[in-house]
Coordinates of C-alpha atoms in Angstrom, one line a residue:
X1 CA 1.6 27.1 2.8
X2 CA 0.3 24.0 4.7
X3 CA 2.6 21.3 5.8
X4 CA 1.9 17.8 3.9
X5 CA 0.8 15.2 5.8
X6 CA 4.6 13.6 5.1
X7 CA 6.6 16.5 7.0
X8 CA 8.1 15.8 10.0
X9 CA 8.7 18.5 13.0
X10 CA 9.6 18.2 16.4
X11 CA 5.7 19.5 17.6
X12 CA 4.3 16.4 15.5
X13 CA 7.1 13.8 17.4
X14 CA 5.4 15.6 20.9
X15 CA 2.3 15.4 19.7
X16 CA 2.2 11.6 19.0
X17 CA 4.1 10.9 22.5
X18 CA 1.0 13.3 24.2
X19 CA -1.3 10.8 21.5
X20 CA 0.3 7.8 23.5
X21 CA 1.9 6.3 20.3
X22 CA 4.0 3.7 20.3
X23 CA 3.5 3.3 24.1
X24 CA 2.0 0.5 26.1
X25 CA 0.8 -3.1 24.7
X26 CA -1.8 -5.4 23.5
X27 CA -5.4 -3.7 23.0
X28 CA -4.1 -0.6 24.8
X29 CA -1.7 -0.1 22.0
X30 CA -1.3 2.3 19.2
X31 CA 1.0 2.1 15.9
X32 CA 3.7 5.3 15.3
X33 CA 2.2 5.8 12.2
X34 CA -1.2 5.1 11.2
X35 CA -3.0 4.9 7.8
X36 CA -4.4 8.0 8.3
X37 CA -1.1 9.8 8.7
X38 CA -0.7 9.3 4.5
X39 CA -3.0 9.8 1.9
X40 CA -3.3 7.0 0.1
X41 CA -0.8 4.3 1.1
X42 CA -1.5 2.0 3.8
X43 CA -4.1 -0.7 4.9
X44 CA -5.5 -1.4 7.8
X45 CA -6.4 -4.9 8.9
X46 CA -10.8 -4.6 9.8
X47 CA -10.6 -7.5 12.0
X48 CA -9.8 -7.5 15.2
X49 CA -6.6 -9.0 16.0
X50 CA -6.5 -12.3 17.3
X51 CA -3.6 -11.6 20.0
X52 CA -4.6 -8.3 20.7
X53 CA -8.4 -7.5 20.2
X54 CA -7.5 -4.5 17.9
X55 CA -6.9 -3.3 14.5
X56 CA -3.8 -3.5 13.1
X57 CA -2.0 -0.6 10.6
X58 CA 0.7 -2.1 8.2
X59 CA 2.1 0.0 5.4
X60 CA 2.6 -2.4 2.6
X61 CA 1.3 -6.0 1.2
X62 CA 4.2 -7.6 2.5
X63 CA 3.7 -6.1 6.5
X64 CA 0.0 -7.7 6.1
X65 CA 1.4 -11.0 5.1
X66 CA 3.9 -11.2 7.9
X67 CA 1.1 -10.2 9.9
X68 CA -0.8 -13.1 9.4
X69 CA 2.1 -15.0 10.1
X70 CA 2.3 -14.0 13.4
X71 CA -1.4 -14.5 14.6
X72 CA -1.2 -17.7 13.7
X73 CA 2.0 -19.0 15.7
X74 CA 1.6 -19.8 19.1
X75 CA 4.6 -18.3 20.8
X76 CA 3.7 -15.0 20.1
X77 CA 1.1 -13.6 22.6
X78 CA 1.6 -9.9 20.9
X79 CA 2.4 -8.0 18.1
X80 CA 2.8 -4.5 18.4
X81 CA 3.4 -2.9 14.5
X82 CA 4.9 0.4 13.5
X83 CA 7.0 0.4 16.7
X84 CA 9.0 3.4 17.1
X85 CA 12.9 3.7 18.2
X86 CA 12.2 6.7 21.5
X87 CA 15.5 6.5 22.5
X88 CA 17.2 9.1 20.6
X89 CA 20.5 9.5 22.2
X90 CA 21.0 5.9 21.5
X91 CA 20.2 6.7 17.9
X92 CA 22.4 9.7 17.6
X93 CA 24.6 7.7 19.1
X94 CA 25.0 4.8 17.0
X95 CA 25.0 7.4 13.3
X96 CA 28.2 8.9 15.4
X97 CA 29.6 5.8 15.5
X98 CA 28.8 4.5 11.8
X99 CA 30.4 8.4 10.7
X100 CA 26.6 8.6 9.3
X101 CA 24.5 11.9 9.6
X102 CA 21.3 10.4 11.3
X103 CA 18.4 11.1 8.7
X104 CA 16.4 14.2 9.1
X105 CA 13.3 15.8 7.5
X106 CA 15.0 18.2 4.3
X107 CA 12.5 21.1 5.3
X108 CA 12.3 21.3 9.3
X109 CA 15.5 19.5 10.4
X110 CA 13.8 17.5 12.6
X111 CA 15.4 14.2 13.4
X112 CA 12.8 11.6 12.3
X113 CA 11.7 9.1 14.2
X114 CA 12.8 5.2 12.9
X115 CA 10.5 2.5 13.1
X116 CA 10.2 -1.2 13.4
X117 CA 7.5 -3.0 11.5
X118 CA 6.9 -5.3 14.0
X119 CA 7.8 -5.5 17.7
X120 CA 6.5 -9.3 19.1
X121 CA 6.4 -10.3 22.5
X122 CA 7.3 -14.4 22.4
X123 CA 7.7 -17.4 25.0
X124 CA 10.6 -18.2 24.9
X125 CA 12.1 -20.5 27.2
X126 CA 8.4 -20.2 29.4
X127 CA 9.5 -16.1 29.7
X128 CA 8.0 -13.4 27.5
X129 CA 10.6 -11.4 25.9
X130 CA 10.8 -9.3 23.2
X131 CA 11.8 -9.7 19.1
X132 CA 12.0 -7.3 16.5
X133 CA 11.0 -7.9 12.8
X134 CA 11.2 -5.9 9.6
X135 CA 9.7 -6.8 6.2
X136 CA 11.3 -5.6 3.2
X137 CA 11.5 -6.2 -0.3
X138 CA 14.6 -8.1 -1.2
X139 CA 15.3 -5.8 -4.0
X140 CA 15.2 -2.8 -1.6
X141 CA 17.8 -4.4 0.4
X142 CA 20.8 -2.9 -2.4
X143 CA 19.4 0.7 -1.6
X144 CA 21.7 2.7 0.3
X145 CA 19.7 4.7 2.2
X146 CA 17.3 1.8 3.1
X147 CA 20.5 -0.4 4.3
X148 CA 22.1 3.0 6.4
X149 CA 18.1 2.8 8.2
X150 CA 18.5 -0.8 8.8
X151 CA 22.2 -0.9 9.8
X152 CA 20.4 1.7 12.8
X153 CA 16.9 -0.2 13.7
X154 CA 20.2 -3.4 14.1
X155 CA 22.7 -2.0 16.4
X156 CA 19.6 -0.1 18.3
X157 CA 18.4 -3.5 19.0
X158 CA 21.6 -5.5 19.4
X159 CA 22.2 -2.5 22.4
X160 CA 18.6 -3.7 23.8
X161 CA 19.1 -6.9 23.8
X162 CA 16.4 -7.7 21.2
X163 CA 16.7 -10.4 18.7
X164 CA 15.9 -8.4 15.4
X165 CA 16.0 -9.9 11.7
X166 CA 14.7 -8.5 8.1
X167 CA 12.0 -10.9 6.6
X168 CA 11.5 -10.4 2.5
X169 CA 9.0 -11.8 0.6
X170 CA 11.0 -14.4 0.0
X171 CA 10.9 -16.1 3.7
X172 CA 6.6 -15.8 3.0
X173 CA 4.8 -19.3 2.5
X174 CA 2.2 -18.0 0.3
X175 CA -0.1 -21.0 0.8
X176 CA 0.3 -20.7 4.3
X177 CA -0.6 -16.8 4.7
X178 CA -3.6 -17.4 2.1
X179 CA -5.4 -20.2 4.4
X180 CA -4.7 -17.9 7.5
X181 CA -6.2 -15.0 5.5
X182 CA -8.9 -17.4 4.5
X183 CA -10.2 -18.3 7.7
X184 CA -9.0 -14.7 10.1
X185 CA -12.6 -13.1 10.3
X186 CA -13.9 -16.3 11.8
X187 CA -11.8 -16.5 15.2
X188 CA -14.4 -14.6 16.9
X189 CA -18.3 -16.1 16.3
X190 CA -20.4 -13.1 15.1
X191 CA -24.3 -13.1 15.0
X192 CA -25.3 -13.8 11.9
X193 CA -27.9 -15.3 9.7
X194 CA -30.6 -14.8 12.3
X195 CA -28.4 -16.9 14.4
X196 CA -27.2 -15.6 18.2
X197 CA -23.6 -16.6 19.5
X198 CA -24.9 -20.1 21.5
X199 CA -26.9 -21.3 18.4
X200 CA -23.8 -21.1 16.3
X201 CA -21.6 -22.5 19.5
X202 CA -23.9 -25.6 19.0
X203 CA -23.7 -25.6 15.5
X204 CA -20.3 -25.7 15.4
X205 CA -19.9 -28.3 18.1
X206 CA -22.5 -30.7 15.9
X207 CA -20.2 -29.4 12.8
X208 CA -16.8 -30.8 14.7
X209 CA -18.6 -34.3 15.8
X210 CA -19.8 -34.6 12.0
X211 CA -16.1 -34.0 10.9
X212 CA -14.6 -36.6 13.2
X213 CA -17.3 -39.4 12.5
X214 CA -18.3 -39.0 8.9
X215 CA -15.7 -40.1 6.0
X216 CA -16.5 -37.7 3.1
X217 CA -15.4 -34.2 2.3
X218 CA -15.2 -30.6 4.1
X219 CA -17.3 -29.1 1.5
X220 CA -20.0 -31.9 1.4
X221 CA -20.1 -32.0 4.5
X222 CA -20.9 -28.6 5.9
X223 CA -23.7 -28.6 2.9
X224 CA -25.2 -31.6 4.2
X225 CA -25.5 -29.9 7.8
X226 CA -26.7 -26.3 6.3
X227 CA -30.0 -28.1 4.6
X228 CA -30.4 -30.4 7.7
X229 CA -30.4 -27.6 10.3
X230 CA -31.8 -25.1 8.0
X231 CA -30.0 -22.5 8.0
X232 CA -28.5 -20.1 5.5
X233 CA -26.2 -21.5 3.1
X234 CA -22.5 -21.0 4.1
X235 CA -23.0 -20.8 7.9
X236 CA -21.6 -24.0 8.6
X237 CA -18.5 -23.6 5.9
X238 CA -18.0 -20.1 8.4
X239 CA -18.0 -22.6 11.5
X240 CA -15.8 -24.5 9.5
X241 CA -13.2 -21.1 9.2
X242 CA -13.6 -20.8 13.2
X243 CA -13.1 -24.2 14.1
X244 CA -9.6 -24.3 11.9
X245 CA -8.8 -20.5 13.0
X246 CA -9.0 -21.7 17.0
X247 CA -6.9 -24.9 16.1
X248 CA -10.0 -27.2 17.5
X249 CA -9.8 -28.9 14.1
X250 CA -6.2 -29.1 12.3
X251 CA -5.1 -29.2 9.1
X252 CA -1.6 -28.7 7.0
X253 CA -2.3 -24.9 6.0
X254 CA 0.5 -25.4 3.3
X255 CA -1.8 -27.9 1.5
X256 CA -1.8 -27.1 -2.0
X257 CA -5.4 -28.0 -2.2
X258 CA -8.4 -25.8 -1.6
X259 CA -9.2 -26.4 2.5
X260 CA -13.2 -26.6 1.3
X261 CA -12.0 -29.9 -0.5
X262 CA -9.9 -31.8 1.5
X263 CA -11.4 -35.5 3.3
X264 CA -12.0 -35.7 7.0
X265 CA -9.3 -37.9 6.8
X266 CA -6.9 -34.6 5.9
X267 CA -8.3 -33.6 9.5
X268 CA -6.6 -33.6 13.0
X269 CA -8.2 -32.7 16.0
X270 CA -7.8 -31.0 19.6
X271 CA -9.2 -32.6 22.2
X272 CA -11.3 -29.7 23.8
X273 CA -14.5 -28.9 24.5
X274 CA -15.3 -25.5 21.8

């Protein structure tokens, strides 16, 4: 009988480390476990990261909303998800010391391998170092076997020296991580409506002047500048998105209000050139 996709067995561990999983950082990464590992749970994130130039693999809702979280602070320079815990002595070790048995796979024996939802590399101090972060339900946090995993993935990082925490839904700002959402495909200009990357560079540098001289809203005014410059509807409301995503125009992303409607006046902005 085939082995599911689920089982774990010492020639699958060796054949992610060959795979190069969990190893190295920023675009060079690649998660422990992938969407493509599982049938049908999983998501992966089809923009490119804004950190790290890649896609991103999260297993739940609430990994994807942390996510965007993270691309949108400044102190973290990386995020590496689905990071595996290699060091296996240190693992055995620390189930020793709880008087645990260290969790294996029921059919093969295998020891599995624990991961961290997030590993971020962070200024801190002007030095990149390294913090740990795992998102979990709060209601999951009463389950026995899901506190023995955590009570590991903590004293494995407390023996690294890594600040590690668990995030639950509720430590999400919803408004926050729906504006992020919102405007994430738009970091990177992409060619589109018969327009080439420097046409839209120009357009949106026109868009940001418009936005700092004319009193009226976000959504008039990126209709406005659509029908003057004649092009497709939208296009200037997606320079809008980049503009806010690259932090040359800011705005409070917990505003209750739709961004489309708030007033120039709402509107901060960084003196750059785009």
């Amino acid at each position: 009988m085939p082995r599911s996709k689920r089982d774990w067995t010492e020639e699958k561990r060796d054949r992610y480390m060959k795979e190069g999983r969990g190893q190295r950082s920023g675009r060079d990464y690649k998660p422990w476990i992938e969407v493509s590992d599982f049938s049908s749970s999983g998501r992966v994130s089809r923009d490119l990261g804004w950190k790290t130039n890649r896609a991103h693999y999260f297993m739940s809702d609430g990994e994807t909303r942390l996510y965007y979280l993270f691309e949108w602070s400044d102190r973290i320079v990386d995020i590496r998800e689905q990071f595996p815990l290699l060091d296996r002595e240190l693992c055995f070790k620390i189930a020793e010391e709880m008087g645990v048995e260290y969790p294996k796979d029921p059919k093969s024996g295998a020891p599995y391998v624990l991961t961290t939802d997030f590993l971020l590399t962070v200024i801190r101090d002007g030095k990149r170092v390294d913090e740990a972060r795992t998102f979990k339900p709060s209601k999951s946090l009463n389950d026995k076997r899901t506190a023995l995993k955590l009570e590991i993935e903590r004293r494995y990082y407390t023996s690294k020296g890594v600040n590690w925490k668990i995030v639950t839904e509720k430590d999400l700002p919803k408004l926050t991580i729906k504006n992020i959402e919102w405007i994430h495909s738009a970091y990177r200009l992409e060619e589109n409506q018969g327009m080439n990357k420097d046409d839209l560079y120009d357009l949106s540098a026109t868009l940001k002047s418009r936005l700092e001289t004319v009193s009226s809203s976000v959504s008039k005014i990126t209709k406005d500048l659509d029908v003057e410059m004649n092009v497709d509807a939208g296009t200037s409301l997606y320079l809008f998105k980049h503009l806010l995503a690259n932090k040359l125009v800011l705005v409070n992303m917990s505003n209750q209000k739709a961004l489309t409607s708030l007033s120039t006046e709402d509107l901060k902005f960084k003196k750059a050139d785009i």
